[in-house]
Amino acid sequence: QSVLTQPPSASGTPGQRVTISCSGSSSNIGSNTVNWHQQLPGTAPKLLIYGNNQRPSGVPDRFSGSKSGTSASLAISGLQSEDEADYYCAAWDDSLHGPVFGGGTKLTVL
Amino acid sequence: EVQLLESGGGLVQPGGSLRLSCTASGFTFRSYAMSWVRQAPGKGLEWVSGVSGSATDTYYADSVKGRFTISRDNSKNTLYLQMNSLRADDTAMYYCAKEGGVTPMWGTDNWGQGTRVTVSS
């Protein structure tokens, strides 16, 4: 049982816009910034979004993040087949004194 | 370019020990916190342990507290994880992770390729 809650799966067709939610509490998302990581099949994770809504260099602007209260969202517009991956949200937890991850959302491009 | 290269994984019997290493390059190692994050087969990511840039502060998940010890040698740009009293549920890919600041609060911004640990008799 992960501290941050994500839907286990999401899907969309090429060109569509999909969103993935991440729900937490006042001790994590409510008081700290959220990062999102992308894990392509068989590879290590890669940072996708940091500081709630900032993209590292090289990440397409099709990817965007937002946060409101104790929840966060990742949006992917203009969906492409290469976006098929697992997506994880993460945030520091003040009560646990460590970072916590969501359980991951498997994105399928139909 | 940030590079993180893990080593030391392998097959170990329950109750045994293993020491993981992570050699870093491409950034000022001592200026950043580092963490270990693991992923059991077919499961999600689980943070294991973190250490501040100066090595003065260490952090552990409850699941490994008292069994694992994180350390770093800033003169060698190397991060370590000493794992004792290993259990079957420690079986996972272990990733070395660079944090975005001097403490793990900043969040991971770079990942290694991982080293696999299998605990089995």
PDB file of C-alpha atoms in Angstrom, chain A:
ATOM      1  CA  GLN A   1       0.000   0.000   0.000  1.00  0.00           C
ATOM      2  CA  SER A   2       1.720   3.172  -1.222  1.00  0.00           C
ATOM      3  CA  VAL A   3       1.513   6.441   0.698  1.00  0.00           C
ATOM      4  CA  LEU A   4       0.665   8.316  -2.510  1.00  0.00           C
ATOM      5  CA  THR A   5      -2.304   6.984  -4.462  1.00  0.00           C
ATOM      6  CA  GLN A   6      -2.269   6.681  -8.256  1.00  0.00           C
ATOM      7  CA  PRO A   7      -4.615   4.839 -10.597  1.00  0.00           C
ATOM      8  CA  PRO A   8      -2.965   1.554 -11.610  1.00  0.00           C
ATOM      9  CA  SER A   9      -3.630   2.117 -15.292  1.00  0.00           C
ATOM     10  CA  ALA A  10      -4.480   4.745 -17.882  1.00  0.00           C
ATOM     11  CA  SER A  11      -4.849   4.666 -21.633  1.00  0.00           C
ATOM     12  CA  GLY A  12      -5.352   6.841 -24.673  1.00  0.00           C
ATOM     13  CA  THR A  13      -5.045   6.907 -28.432  1.00  0.00           C
ATOM     14  CA  PRO A  14      -2.293   8.719 -30.329  1.00  0.00           C
ATOM     15  CA  GLY A  15      -2.803  12.479 -30.255  1.00  0.00           C
ATOM     16  CA  GLN A  16      -5.091  12.401 -27.242  1.00  0.00           C
ATOM     17  CA  ARG A  17      -4.528  14.117 -23.911  1.00  0.00           C
ATOM     18  CA  VAL A  18      -4.376  11.962 -20.783  1.00  0.00           C
ATOM     19  CA  THR A  19      -3.994  12.874 -17.140  1.00  0.00           C
ATOM     20  CA  ILE A  20      -2.682  10.808 -14.247  1.00  0.00           C
ATOM     21  CA  SER A  21      -3.623  11.752 -10.699  1.00  0.00           C
ATOM     22  CA  CYS A  22      -1.629  11.432  -7.491  1.00  0.00           C
ATOM     23  CA  SER A  23      -3.331  11.822  -4.130  1.00  0.00           C
ATOM     24  CA  GLY A  24      -1.512  12.352  -0.852  1.00  0.00           C
ATOM     25  CA  SER A  25      -1.893  14.135   2.458  1.00  0.00           C
ATOM     26  CA  SER A  26      -0.879  17.259   4.337  1.00  0.00           C
ATOM     27  CA  SER A  27       2.421  15.692   5.382  1.00  0.00           C
ATOM     28  CA  ASN A  28       3.623  15.042   1.844  1.00  0.00           C
ATOM     29  CA  ILE A  29       2.009  16.680  -1.201  1.00  0.00           C
ATOM     30  CA  GLY A  30       0.271  19.251   0.968  1.00  0.00           C
ATOM     31  CA  SER A  31       3.563  20.680   2.242  1.00  0.00           C
ATOM     32  CA  ASN A  32       6.222  19.664  -0.285  1.00  0.00           C
ATOM     33  CA  THR A  33       6.796  19.711  -4.011  1.00  0.00           C
ATOM     34  CA  VAL A  34       5.947  16.807  -6.298  1.00  0.00           C
ATOM     35  CA  ASN A  35       8.184  15.100  -8.829  1.00  0.00           C
ATOM     36  CA  TRP A  36       7.113  12.745 -11.582  1.00  0.00           C
ATOM     37  CA  HIS A  37       9.258   9.943 -12.995  1.00  0.00           C
ATOM     38  CA  GLN A  38       8.839   7.972 -16.216  1.00  0.00           C
ATOM     39  CA  GLN A  39       9.982   4.357 -16.465  1.00  0.00           C
ATOM     40  CA  LEU A  40      10.041   2.922 -19.964  1.00  0.00           C
ATOM     41  CA  PRO A  41       9.794  -0.881 -20.182  1.00  0.00           C
ATOM     42  CA  GLY A  42      12.966  -2.598 -18.982  1.00  0.00           C
ATOM     43  CA  THR A  43      14.781   0.630 -18.141  1.00  0.00           C
ATOM     44  CA  ALA A  44      15.622   2.745 -15.111  1.00  0.00           C
ATOM     45  CA  PRO A  45      13.311   5.581 -14.104  1.00  0.00           C
ATOM     46  CA  LYS A  46      13.913   9.064 -15.467  1.00  0.00           C
ATOM     47  CA  LEU A  47      12.880  12.407 -13.989  1.00  0.00           C
ATOM     48  CA  LEU A  48      10.005  13.901 -15.977  1.00  0.00           C
ATOM     49  CA  ILE A  49       8.686  16.774 -13.829  1.00  0.00           C
ATOM     50  CA  TYR A  50      10.196  18.415 -10.742  1.00  0.00           C
ATOM     51  CA  GLY A  51       8.999  21.144  -8.409  1.00  0.00           C
ATOM     52  CA  ASN A  52       5.340  20.365  -9.253  1.00  0.00           C
ATOM     53  CA  ASN A  53       5.469  21.736 -12.802  1.00  0.00           C
ATOM     54  CA  GLN A  54       9.058  22.179 -14.042  1.00  0.00           C
ATOM     55  CA  ARG A  55      10.490  20.162 -16.917  1.00  0.00           C
ATOM     56  CA  PRO A  56      14.154  19.133 -16.981  1.00  0.00           C
ATOM     57  CA  SER A  57      16.059  19.977 -20.106  1.00  0.00           C
ATOM     58  CA  GLY A  58      15.132  17.612 -22.911  1.00  0.00           C
ATOM     59  CA  VAL A  59      11.634  16.730 -21.701  1.00  0.00           C
ATOM     60  CA  PRO A  60       9.049  17.704 -24.339  1.00  0.00           C
ATOM     61  CA  ASP A  61       6.509  20.370 -23.426  1.00  0.00           C
ATOM     62  CA  ARG A  62       3.778  17.792 -24.087  1.00  0.00           C
ATOM     63  CA  PHE A  63       4.378  16.802 -20.465  1.00  0.00           C
ATOM     64  CA  SER A  64       3.066  19.101 -17.742  1.00  0.00           C
ATOM     65  CA  GLY A  65       2.487  18.883 -14.013  1.00  0.00           C
ATOM     66  CA  SER A  66       0.232  20.630 -11.550  1.00  0.00           C
ATOM     67  CA  LYS A  67      -0.558  20.544  -7.849  1.00  0.00           C
ATOM     68  CA  SER A  68      -3.534  21.628  -5.789  1.00  0.00           C
ATOM     69  CA  GLY A  69      -3.768  21.038  -2.054  1.00  0.00           C
ATOM     70  CA  THR A  70      -2.905  17.413  -1.352  1.00  0.00           C
ATOM     71  CA  SER A  71      -3.200  16.199  -4.941  1.00  0.00           C
ATOM     72  CA  ALA A  72      -1.091  16.453  -8.067  1.00  0.00           C
ATOM     73  CA  SER A  73      -1.559  15.598 -11.715  1.00  0.00           C
ATOM     74  CA  LEU A  74       0.558  14.757 -14.712  1.00  0.00           C
ATOM     75  CA  ALA A  75      -0.846  15.631 -18.124  1.00  0.00           C
ATOM     76  CA  ILE A  76       0.431  14.291 -21.413  1.00  0.00           C
ATOM     77  CA  SER A  77      -0.873  15.954 -24.553  1.00  0.00           C
ATOM     78  CA  GLY A  78      -0.422  14.787 -28.126  1.00  0.00           C
ATOM     79  CA  LEU A  79       0.022  11.221 -26.896  1.00  0.00           C
ATOM     80  CA  GLN A  80       2.660   9.182 -28.753  1.00  0.00           C
ATOM     81  CA  SER A  81       3.395   5.470 -28.801  1.00  0.00           C
ATOM     82  CA  GLU A  82       6.750   6.071 -27.132  1.00  0.00           C
ATOM     83  CA  ASP A  83       4.938   7.500 -24.100  1.00  0.00           C
ATOM     84  CA  GLU A  84       3.872   3.979 -23.157  1.00  0.00           C
ATOM     85  CA  ALA A  85       5.514   3.550 -19.762  1.00  0.00           C
ATOM     86  CA  ASP A  86       4.996   3.479 -16.015  1.00  0.00           C
ATOM     87  CA  TYR A  87       4.656   6.866 -14.333  1.00  0.00           C
ATOM     88  CA  TYR A  88       5.396   7.528 -10.648  1.00  0.00           C
ATOM     89  CA  CYS A  89       4.718  10.560  -8.486  1.00  0.00           C
ATOM     90  CA  ALA A  90       6.969  11.286  -5.502  1.00  0.00           C
ATOM     91  CA  ALA A  91       7.155  13.764  -2.648  1.00  0.00           C
ATOM     92  CA  TRP A  92       8.967  14.203   0.655  1.00  0.00           C
ATOM     93  CA  ASP A  93       6.912  13.166   3.673  1.00  0.00           C
ATOM     94  CA  ASP A  94       7.459  15.253   6.806  1.00  0.00           C
ATOM     95  CA  SER A  95       6.032  12.570   9.119  1.00  0.00           C
ATOM     96  CA  LEU A  96       8.014   9.659   7.679  1.00  0.00           C
ATOM     97  CA  HIS A  97      11.185  11.758   7.229  1.00  0.00           C
ATOM     98  CA  GLY A  98      11.717  10.349   3.784  1.00  0.00           C
ATOM     99  CA  PRO A  99      10.424  10.521   0.229  1.00  0.00           C
ATOM    100  CA  VAL A 100       7.325   8.534  -0.710  1.00  0.00           C
ATOM    101  CA  PHE A 101       6.270   7.243  -4.102  1.00  0.00           C
ATOM    102  CA  GLY A 102       2.942   6.516  -5.670  1.00  0.00           C
ATOM    103  CA  GLY A 103       2.234   2.948  -6.686  1.00  0.00           C
ATOM    104  CA  GLY A 104       2.737   3.808 -10.341  1.00  0.00           C
ATOM    105  CA  THR A 105       0.405   4.156 -13.312  1.00  0.00           C
ATOM    106  CA  LYS A 106       0.880   2.008 -16.379  1.00  0.00           C
ATOM    107  CA  LEU A 107       0.052   4.086 -19.460  1.00  0.00           C
ATOM    108  CA  THR A 108      -1.055   2.195 -22.557  1.00  0.00           C
ATOM    109  CA  VAL A 109      -1.224   3.876 -25.959  1.00  0.00           C
ATOM    110  CA  LEU A 110      -3.981   2.128 -27.868  1.00  0.00           C
TER     111      LEU A 110
END
